[in-house]
Short mmCIF file of C-alpha atoms and ligand atoms in Angstrom, two decimals:
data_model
loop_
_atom_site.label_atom_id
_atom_site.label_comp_id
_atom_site.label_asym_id
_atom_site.label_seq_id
_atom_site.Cartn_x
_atom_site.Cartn_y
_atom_site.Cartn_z
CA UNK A 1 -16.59 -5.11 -9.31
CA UNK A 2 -16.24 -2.00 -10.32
CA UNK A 3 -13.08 -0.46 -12.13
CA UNK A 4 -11.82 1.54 -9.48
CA UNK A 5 -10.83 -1.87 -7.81
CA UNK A 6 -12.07 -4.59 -6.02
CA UNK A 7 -15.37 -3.47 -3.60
CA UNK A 8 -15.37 0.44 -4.73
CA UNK A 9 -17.83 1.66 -6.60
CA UNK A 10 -20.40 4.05 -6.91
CA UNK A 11 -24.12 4.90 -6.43
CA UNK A 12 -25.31 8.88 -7.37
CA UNK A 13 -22.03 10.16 -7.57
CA UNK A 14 -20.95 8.66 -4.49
CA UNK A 15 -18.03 6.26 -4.19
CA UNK A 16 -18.87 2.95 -2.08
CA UNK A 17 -17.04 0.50 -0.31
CA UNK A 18 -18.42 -2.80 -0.33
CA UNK A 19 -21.68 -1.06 -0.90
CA UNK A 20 -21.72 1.40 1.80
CA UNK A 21 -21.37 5.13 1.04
CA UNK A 22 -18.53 6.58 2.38
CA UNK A 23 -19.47 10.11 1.89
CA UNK A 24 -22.65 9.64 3.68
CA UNK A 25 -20.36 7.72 6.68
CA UNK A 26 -18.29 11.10 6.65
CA UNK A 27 -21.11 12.64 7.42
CA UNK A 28 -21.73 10.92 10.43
CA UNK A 29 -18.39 9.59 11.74
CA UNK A 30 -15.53 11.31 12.97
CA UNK A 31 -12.91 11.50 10.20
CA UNK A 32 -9.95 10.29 9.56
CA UNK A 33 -11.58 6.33 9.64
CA UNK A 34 -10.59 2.86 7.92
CA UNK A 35 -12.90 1.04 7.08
CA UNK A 36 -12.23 -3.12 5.93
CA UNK A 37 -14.13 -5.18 3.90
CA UNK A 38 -14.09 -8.39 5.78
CA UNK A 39 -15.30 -9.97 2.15
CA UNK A 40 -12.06 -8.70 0.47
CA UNK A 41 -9.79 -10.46 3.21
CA UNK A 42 -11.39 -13.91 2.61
CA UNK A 43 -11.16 -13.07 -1.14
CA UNK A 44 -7.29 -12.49 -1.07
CA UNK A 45 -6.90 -15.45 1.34
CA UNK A 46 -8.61 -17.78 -0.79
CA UNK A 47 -6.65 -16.31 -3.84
CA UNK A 48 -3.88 -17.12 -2.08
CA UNK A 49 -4.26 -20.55 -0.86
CA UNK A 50 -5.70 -21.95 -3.87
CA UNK A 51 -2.80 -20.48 -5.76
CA UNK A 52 -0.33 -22.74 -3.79
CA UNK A 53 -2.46 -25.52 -2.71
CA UNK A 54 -3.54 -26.42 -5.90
CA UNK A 55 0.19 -26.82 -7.26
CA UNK A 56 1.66 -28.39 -3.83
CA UNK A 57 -1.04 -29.40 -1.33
CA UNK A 58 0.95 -29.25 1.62
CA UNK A 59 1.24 -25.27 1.95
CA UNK A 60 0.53 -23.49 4.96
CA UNK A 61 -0.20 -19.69 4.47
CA UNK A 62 0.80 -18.12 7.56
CA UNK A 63 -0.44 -14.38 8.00
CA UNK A 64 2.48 -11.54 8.59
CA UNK A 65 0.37 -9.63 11.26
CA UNK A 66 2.89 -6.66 11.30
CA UNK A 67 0.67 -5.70 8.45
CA UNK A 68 -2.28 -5.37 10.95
CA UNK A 69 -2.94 -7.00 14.02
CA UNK A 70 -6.26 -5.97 15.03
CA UNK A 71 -8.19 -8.55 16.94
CA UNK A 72 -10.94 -8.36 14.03
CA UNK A 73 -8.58 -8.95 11.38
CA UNK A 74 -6.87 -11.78 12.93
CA UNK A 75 -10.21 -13.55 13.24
CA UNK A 76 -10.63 -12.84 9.52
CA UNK A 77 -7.88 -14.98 8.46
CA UNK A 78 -8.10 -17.08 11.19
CA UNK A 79 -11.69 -17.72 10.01
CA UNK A 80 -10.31 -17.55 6.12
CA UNK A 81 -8.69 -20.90 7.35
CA UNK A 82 -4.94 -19.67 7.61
CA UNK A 83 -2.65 -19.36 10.33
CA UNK A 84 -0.35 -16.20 12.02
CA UNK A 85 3.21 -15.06 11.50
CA UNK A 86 4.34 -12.45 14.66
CA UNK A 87 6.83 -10.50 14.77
CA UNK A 88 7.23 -9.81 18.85
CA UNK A 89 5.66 -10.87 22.08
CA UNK A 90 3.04 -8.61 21.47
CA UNK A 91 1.48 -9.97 18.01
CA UNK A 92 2.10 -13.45 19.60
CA UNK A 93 0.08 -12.57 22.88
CA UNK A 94 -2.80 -10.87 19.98
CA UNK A 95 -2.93 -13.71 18.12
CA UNK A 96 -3.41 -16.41 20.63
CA UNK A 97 -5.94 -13.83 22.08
CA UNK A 98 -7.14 -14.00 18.86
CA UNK A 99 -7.99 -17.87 19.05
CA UNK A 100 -5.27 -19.01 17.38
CA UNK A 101 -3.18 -22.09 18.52
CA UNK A 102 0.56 -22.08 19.24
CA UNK A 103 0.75 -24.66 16.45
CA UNK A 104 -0.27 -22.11 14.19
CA UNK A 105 1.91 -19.83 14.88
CA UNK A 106 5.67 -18.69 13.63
CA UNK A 107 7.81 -16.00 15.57
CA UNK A 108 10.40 -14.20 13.36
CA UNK A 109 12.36 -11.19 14.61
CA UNK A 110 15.69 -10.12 14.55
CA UNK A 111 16.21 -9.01 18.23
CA UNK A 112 14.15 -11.29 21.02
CA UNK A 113 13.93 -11.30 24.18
CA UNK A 114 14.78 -13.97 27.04
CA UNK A 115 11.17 -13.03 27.56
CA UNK A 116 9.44 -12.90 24.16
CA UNK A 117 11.31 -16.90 23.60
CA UNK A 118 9.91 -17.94 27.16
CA UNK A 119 6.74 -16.89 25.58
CA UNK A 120 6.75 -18.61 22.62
CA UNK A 121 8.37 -21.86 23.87
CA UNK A 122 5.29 -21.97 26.64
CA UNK A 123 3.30 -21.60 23.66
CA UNK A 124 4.44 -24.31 22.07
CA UNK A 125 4.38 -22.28 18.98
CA UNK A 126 5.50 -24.09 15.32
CA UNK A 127 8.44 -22.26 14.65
CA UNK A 128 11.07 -19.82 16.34
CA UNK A 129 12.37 -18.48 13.50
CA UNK A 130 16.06 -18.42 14.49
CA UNK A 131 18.06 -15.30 13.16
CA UNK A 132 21.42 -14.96 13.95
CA UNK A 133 24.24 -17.60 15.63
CA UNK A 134 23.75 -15.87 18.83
CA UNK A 135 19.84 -16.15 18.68
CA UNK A 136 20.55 -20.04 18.65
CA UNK A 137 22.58 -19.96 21.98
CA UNK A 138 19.64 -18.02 23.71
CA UNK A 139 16.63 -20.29 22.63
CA UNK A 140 18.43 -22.97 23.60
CA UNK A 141 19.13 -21.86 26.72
CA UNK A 142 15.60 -20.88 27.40
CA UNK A 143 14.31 -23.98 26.12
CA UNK A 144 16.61 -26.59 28.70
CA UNK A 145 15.48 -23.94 31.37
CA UNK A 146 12.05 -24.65 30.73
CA UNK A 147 12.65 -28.12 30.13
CA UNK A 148 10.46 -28.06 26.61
CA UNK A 149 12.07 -28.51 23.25
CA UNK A 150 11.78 -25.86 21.35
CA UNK A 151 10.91 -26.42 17.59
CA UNK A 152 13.19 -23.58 15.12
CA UNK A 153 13.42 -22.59 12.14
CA UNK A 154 16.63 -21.14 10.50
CA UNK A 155 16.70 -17.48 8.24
CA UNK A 156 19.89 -17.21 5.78
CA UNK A 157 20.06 -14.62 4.20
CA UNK A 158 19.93 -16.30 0.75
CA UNK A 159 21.82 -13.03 -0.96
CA UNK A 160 19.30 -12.54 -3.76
CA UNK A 161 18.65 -8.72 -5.17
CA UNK A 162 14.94 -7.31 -5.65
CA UNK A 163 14.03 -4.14 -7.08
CA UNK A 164 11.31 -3.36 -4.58
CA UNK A 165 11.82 0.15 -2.44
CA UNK A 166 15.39 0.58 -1.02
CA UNK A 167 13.35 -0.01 2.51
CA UNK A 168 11.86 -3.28 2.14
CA UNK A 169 14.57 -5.35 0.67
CA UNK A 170 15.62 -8.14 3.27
CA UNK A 171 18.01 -10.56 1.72
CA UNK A 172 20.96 -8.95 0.42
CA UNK A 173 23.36 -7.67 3.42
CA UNK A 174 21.63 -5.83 5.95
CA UNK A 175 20.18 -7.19 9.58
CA UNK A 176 18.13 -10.65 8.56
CA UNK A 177 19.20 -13.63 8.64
CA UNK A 178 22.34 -15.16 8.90
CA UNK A 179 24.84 -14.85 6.48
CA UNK A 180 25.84 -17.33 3.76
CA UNK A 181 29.73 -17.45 4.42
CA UNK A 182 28.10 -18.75 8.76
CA UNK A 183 25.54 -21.37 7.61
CA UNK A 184 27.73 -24.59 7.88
CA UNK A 185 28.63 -23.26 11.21
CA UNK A 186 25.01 -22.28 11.99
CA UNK A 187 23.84 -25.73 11.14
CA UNK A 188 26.54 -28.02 13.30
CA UNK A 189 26.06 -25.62 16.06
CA UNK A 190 21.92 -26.10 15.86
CA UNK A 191 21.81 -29.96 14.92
CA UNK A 192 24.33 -30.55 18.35
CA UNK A 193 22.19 -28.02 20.98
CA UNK A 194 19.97 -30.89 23.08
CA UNK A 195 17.07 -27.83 23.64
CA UNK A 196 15.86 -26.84 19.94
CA UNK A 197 14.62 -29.24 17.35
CA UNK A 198 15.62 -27.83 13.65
CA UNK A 199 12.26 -28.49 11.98
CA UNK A 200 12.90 -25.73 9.18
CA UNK A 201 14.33 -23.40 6.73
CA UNK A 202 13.31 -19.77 6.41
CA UNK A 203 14.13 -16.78 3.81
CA UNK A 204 12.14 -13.64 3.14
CA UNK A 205 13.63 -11.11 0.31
CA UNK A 206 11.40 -8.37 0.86
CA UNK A 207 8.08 -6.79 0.35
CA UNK A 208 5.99 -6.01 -2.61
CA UNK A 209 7.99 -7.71 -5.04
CA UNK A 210 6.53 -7.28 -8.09
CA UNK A 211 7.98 -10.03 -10.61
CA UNK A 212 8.58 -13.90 -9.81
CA UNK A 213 12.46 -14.44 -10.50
CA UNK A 214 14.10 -13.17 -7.69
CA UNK A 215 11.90 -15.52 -5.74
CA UNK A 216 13.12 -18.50 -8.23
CA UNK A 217 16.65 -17.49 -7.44
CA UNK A 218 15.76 -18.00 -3.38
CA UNK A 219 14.13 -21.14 -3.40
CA UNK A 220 16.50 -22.52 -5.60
CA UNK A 221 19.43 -21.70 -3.06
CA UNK A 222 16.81 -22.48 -0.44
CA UNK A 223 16.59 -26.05 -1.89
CA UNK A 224 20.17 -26.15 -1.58
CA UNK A 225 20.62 -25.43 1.66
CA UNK A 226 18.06 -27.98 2.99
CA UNK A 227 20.40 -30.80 1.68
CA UNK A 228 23.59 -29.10 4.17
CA UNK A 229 21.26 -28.78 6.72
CA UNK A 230 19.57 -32.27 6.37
CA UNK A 231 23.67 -33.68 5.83
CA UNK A 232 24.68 -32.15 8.95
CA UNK A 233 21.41 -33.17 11.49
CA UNK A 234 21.18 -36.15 9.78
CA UNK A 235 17.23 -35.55 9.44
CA UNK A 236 14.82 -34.28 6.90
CA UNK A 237 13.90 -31.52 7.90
CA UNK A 238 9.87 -30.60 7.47
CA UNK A 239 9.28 -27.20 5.75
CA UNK A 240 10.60 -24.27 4.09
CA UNK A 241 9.14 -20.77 5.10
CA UNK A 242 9.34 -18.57 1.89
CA UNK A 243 8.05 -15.77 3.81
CA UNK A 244 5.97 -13.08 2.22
CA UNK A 245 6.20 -9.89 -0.43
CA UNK A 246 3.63 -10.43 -3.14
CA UNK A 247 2.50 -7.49 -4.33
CA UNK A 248 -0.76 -5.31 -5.00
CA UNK A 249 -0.76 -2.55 -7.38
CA UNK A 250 -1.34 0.90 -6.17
CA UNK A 251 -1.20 2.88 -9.23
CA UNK A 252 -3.69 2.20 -12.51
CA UNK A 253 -1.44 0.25 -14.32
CA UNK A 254 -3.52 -0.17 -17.06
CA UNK A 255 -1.88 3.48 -18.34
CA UNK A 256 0.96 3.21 -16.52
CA UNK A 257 2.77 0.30 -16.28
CA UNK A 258 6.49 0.34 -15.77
CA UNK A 259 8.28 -2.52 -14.95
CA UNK A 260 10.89 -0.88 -12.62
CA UNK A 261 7.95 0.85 -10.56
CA UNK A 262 7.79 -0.86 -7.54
CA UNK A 263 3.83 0.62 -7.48
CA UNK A 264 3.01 -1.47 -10.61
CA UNK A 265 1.85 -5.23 -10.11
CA UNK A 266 0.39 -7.31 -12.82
CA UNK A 267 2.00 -10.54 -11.27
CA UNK A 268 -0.94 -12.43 -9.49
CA UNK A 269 -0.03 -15.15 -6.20
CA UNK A 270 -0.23 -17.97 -9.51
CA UNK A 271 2.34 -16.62 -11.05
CA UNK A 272 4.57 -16.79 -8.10
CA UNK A 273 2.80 -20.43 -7.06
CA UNK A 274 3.49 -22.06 -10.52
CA UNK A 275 7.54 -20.67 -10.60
CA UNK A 276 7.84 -21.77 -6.92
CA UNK A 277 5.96 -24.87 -6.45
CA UNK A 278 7.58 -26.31 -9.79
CA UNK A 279 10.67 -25.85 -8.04
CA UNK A 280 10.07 -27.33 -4.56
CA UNK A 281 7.76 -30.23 -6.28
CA UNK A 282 11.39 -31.20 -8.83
CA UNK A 283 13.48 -31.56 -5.85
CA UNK A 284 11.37 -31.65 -2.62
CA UNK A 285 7.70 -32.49 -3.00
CA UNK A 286 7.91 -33.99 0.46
CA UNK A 287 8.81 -30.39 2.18
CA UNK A 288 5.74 -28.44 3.24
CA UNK A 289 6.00 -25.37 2.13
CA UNK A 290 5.10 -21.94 4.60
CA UNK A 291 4.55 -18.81 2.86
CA UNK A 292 3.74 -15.57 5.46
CA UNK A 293 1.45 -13.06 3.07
CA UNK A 294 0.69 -9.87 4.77
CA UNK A 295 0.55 -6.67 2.39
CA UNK A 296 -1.57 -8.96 -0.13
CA UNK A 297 -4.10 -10.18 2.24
CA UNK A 298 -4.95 -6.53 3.73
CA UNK A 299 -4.03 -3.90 1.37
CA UNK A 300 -7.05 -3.64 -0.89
CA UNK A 301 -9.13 -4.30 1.93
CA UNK A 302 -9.42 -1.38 3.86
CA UNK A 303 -9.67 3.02 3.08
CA UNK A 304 -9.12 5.86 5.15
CA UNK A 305 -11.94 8.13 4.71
CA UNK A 306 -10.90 11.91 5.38
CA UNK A 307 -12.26 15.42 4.82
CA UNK A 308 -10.66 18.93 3.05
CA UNK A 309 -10.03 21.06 5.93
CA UNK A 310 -8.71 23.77 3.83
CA UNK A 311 -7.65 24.95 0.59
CA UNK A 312 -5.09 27.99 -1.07
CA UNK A 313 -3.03 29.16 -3.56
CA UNK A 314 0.33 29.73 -3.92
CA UNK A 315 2.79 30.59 -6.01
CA UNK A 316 5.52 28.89 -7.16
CA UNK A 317 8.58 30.97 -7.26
CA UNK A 318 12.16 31.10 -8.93
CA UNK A 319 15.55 31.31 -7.26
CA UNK A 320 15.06 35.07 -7.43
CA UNK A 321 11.29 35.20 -5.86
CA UNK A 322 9.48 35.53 -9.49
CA UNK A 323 6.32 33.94 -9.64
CA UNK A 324 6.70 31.54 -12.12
CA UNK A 325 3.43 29.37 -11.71
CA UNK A 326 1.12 28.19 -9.00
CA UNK A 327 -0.49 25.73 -7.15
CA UNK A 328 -3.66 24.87 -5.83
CA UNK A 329 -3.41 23.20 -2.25
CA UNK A 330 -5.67 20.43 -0.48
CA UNK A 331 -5.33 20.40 3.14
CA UNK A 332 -6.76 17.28 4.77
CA UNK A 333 -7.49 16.27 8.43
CA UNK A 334 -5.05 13.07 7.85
CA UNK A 335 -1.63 12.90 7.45
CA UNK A 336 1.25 10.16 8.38
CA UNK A 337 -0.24 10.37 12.00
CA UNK A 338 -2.59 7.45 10.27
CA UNK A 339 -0.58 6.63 6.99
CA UNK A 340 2.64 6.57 7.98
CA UNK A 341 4.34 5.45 4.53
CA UNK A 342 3.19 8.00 2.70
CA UNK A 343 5.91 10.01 3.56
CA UNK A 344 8.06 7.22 5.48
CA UNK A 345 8.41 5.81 2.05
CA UNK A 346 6.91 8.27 -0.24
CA UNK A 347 4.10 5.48 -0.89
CA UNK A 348 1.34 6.16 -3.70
CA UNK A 349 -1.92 5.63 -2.24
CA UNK A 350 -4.52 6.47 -4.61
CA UNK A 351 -7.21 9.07 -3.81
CA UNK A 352 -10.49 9.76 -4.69
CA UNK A 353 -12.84 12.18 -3.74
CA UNK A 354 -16.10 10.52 -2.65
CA UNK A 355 -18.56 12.85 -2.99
CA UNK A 356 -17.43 13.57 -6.69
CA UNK A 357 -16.76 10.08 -7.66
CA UNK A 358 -18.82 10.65 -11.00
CA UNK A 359 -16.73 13.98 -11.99
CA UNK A 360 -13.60 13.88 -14.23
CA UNK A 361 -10.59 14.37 -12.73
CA UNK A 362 -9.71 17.56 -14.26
CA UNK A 363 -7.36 19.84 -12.20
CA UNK A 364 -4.12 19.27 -10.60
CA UNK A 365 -3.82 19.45 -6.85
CA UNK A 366 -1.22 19.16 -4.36
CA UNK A 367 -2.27 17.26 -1.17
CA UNK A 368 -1.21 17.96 2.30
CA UNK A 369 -1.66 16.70 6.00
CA UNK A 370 -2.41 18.34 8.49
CA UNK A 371 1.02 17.95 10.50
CA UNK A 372 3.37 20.44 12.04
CA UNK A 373 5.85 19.25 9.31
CA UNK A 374 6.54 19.99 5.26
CA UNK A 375 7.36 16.33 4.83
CA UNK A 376 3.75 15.78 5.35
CA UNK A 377 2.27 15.78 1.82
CA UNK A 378 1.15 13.36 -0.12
CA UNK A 379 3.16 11.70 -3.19
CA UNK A 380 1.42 12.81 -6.70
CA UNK A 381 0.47 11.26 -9.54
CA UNK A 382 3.28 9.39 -11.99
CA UNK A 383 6.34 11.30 -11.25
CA UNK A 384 4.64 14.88 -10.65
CA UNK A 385 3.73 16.31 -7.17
CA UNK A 386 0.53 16.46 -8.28
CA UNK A 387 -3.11 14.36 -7.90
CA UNK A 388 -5.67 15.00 -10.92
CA UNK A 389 -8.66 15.13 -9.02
CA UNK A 390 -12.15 17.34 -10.21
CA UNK A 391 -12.03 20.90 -10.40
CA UNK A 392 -14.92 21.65 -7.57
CA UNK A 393 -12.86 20.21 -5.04
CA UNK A 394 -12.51 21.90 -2.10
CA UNK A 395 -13.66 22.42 1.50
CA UNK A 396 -16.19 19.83 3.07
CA UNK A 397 -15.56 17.05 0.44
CA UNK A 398 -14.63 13.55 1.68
CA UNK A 399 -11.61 12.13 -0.13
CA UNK A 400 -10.72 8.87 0.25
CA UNK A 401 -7.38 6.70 0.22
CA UNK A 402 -7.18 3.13 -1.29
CA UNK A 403 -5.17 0.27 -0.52
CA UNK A 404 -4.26 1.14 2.94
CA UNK A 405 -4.82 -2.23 5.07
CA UNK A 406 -1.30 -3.39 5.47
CA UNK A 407 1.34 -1.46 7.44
CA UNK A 408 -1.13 1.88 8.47
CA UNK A 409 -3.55 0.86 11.43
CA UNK A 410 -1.01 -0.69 13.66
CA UNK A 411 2.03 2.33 12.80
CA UNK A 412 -0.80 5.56 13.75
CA UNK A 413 0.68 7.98 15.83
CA UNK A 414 -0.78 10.29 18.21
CA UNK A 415 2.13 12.84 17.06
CA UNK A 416 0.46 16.92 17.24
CA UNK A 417 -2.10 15.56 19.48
CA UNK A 418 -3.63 14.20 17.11
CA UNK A 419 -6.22 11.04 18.56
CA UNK A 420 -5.17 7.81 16.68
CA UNK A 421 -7.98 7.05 13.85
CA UNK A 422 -11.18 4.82 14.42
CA UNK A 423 -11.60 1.83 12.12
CA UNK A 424 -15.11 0.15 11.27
CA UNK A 425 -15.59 -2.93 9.09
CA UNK A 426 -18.05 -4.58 6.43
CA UNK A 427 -18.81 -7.99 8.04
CA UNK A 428 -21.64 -9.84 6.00
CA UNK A 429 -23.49 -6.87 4.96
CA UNK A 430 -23.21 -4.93 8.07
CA UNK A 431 -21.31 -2.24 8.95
CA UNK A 432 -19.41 -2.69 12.57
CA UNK A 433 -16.35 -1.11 14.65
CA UNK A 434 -13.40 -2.50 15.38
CA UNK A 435 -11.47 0.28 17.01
CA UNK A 436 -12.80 2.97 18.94
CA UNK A 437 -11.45 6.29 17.60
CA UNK A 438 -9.04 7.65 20.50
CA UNK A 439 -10.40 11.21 22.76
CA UNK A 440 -8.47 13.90 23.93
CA UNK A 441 -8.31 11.69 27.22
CA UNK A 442 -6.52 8.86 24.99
CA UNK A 443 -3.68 11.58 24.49
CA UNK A 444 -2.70 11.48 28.61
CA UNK A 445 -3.58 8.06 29.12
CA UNK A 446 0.00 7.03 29.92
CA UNK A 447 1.61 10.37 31.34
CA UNK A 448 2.07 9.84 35.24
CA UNK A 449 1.58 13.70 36.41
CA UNK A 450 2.04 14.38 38.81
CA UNK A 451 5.11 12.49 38.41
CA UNK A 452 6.06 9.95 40.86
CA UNK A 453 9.28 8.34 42.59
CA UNK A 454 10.47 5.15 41.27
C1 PLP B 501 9.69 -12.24 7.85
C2 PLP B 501 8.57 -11.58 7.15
N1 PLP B 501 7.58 -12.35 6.67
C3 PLP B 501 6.53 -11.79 6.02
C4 PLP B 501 6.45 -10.44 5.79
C5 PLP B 501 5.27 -9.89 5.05
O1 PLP B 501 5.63 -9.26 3.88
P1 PLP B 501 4.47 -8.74 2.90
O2 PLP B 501 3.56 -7.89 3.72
O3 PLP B 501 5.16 -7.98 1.86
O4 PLP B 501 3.78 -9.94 2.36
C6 PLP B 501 7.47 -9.60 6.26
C7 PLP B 501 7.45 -8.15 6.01
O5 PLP B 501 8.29 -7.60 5.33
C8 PLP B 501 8.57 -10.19 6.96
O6 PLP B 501 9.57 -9.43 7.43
#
């Protein structure tokens, strides 16, 4: 491995990706691409699982597809030995496409459809993970309709505070889960409807959390809760979902770790196994226990290979027009069309210019996208607008964004006609695609023009 990260490297100045050059690819592909390293997914999988399963044997890692769904990726894990956590009818439709079984499947969501449970109940999927009072009433329903019991799962919002981004934190107030003050209510109301079958608890607090405690804090109420829920069915119940959130570092934190940057993660899935399973193996070492890993699993595991497009100069000015400085621009052929949280969340990916890989990073550059839009630049470096990339950089040279797998493939837009990105894959030593890059035609594909009556 080299020290750029797991499966990047580099080979006459070239920067590779599970061996492959990705300069050379540039020459030859249309850019923007991903490309995955179907090594690094079973890698983080087995990371994962042996984390938990080695301190409490009866974990099921279930993966959050919202951080990709594509059909090769869900065979991935699926073939890593894990199973699928959706997040509409659409990632539960992929992922039994994708071989999976509905007993390997849980379906959380804040708003579904009569639809979307009709699915999942025919699918005799593991868990509906139940969200809200009035979610209860509706699966119900659904489920004496069908005639089929449908097995649930409950989310509470467990009220614990994470210092992740302002964006991803998911149990403290906002729309998940059901609120603390309702659960009693929540729990008579589910343990007396004939259609559902509670068979869990569930609680997610968020995404990349980068330190163990807040996750302490939920299980421990978690723990509690499972004893009012058990009191009031009068039945164990069989698992509690911990969701997801562990975190992968996007910045060097070798030189620059903070503790309050959300970028920086030196916790590893043990750290959060041993604090966890100690917990649930005190009090509960009969519950299984489902965790739902999706940034962790994917992140490292795929880059988005682009080219400079253009470069310029300009100057940086005072309130009063003076030149006061300048800048040196980077204009690239990607922007949030195909990594949307760069500027959705002002996300650090790190970049690297692939053709250089061997040259210090010596000048200070700001980096743009290519969209019809001034919010579409990159983030810099620690707390400057800037990236420190080499000097010679410029026109023609291929740079290259890590940690990109989770959250960018499935949010692309086609927004300034701009074709959605291909994606290829390392399977085994080979290099293979796994999504067609979109045409021109891809751009009209669902406009109905002429338009016609309805
Ligand atoms: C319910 C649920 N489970 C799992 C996840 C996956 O989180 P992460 O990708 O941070 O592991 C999410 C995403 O925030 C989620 O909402």
């Amino acid at each position: 491995m080299d020290s750029r990260g797991p499966h990047l490297g580099t080979r006459e100045g070239h920067l590779t990706f599970d061996d492959i050059d990705l300069a050379a690819l540039a020459g030859r592909l249309q850019t923007p691409f991903f490309v995955f390293s179907g090594g690094r997914i079973a890698e983080n999988v087995a990371t994962l699982r042996d984390a938990f399963q080695s301190r409490h044997p009866n974990t099921e890692v279930f993966f959050a597809s919202k951080a990709c769904s594509a059909l090769w990726v869900l065979e991935q894990v699926k073939k890593a030995g894990i199973n699928v956590e959706v997040n509409s009818g659409g990632e539960l439709w992929k992922a039994l496409r994708a071989g999976f079984t509905g007993r390997q499947i849980v379906f959380n969501g804040v708003a579904k459809t009569r639809a979307e449970i009709e699915q999942a109940v025919t699918a005799g999927i593991r868990a509906i993970v139940v969200d809200s009072l009035c979610e209860l009433e509706r699966v119900n329903e659904v489920s004496v309709a069908l005639g089929r019991e449908a097995d649930v799962a409950l989310r509470i919002d467990v009220r614990v505070q994470t210092e992740t981004h302002p964006g991803m934190r998911t149990a403290h107030g906002g729309k998940f889960g059901v609120d603390l003050i309702d659960v009693a209510e929540l729990f008579d109301q589910a343990c007396r409807l004939d259609g559902l079958w509670v068979r869990g608890l569930h609680l997610h607090i968020g995404s990349q959390i980068t330190s163990v405690e807040p996750y302490a804090r939920a299980v421990e109420k978690a723990l509690d809760l499972v004893e009012q829920v058990e009191a009031a069915c009068g039945r164990p119940l069989e698992f509690l979902d911990i969701g997801g959130g562990y975190p992968v570092p996007y910045v060097d934190t070798a030189d620059a770790y903070d503790a309050t940057d959300y970028f920086c993660a030196i916790t590893t899935p043990h750290d959060y196994a041993e604090a966890i399973c100690a917990l649930v193996n005190d009090r509960r070492p009969d519950l299984a226990l489902f965790i739902e890993p999706g940034r962790y699993v994917v992140s490292d595991a795929a880059v988005v290979v682009a080219h400079v497009e253009a470069e310029k100069t300009k100057r940086l000015l005072d309130a009063s027009d003076h030149p006061v400085g300048e800048e040196h621009w980077l204009l690239l052929d990607t922007g949030y069309n195909t990594i949307i949280e760069h500027t959705l969340a002002e996300w650090h990916f790190r970049a690297i210019v692939a053709n250089r890989a061997d040259e210090p990073a010596d000048a200070s550059f700001r980096l743009g996208g290519p969209l019809c839009d001034s919010g579409d630049v990159y983030v810099g470096d620690l707390g400057t607008p800037y990236r420190r990339l080499s000097a010679r950089t410029g026109v023609g040279d291929v740079i290259v964004f890590r940690d990109v797998g989770a959250y960018s493939l499935d949010t692309m837009t086609q927004y300034n006609g701009r074709p959605r990105a291909g994606a290829y894959a390392v399977e085994d030593g080979r290099l293979v695609i796994i999504r067609r890059p979109e045409t021109y035609e891809d751009l009209v594909s669902h406009d109905v023009w002429p338009a016609e009556p309805v």
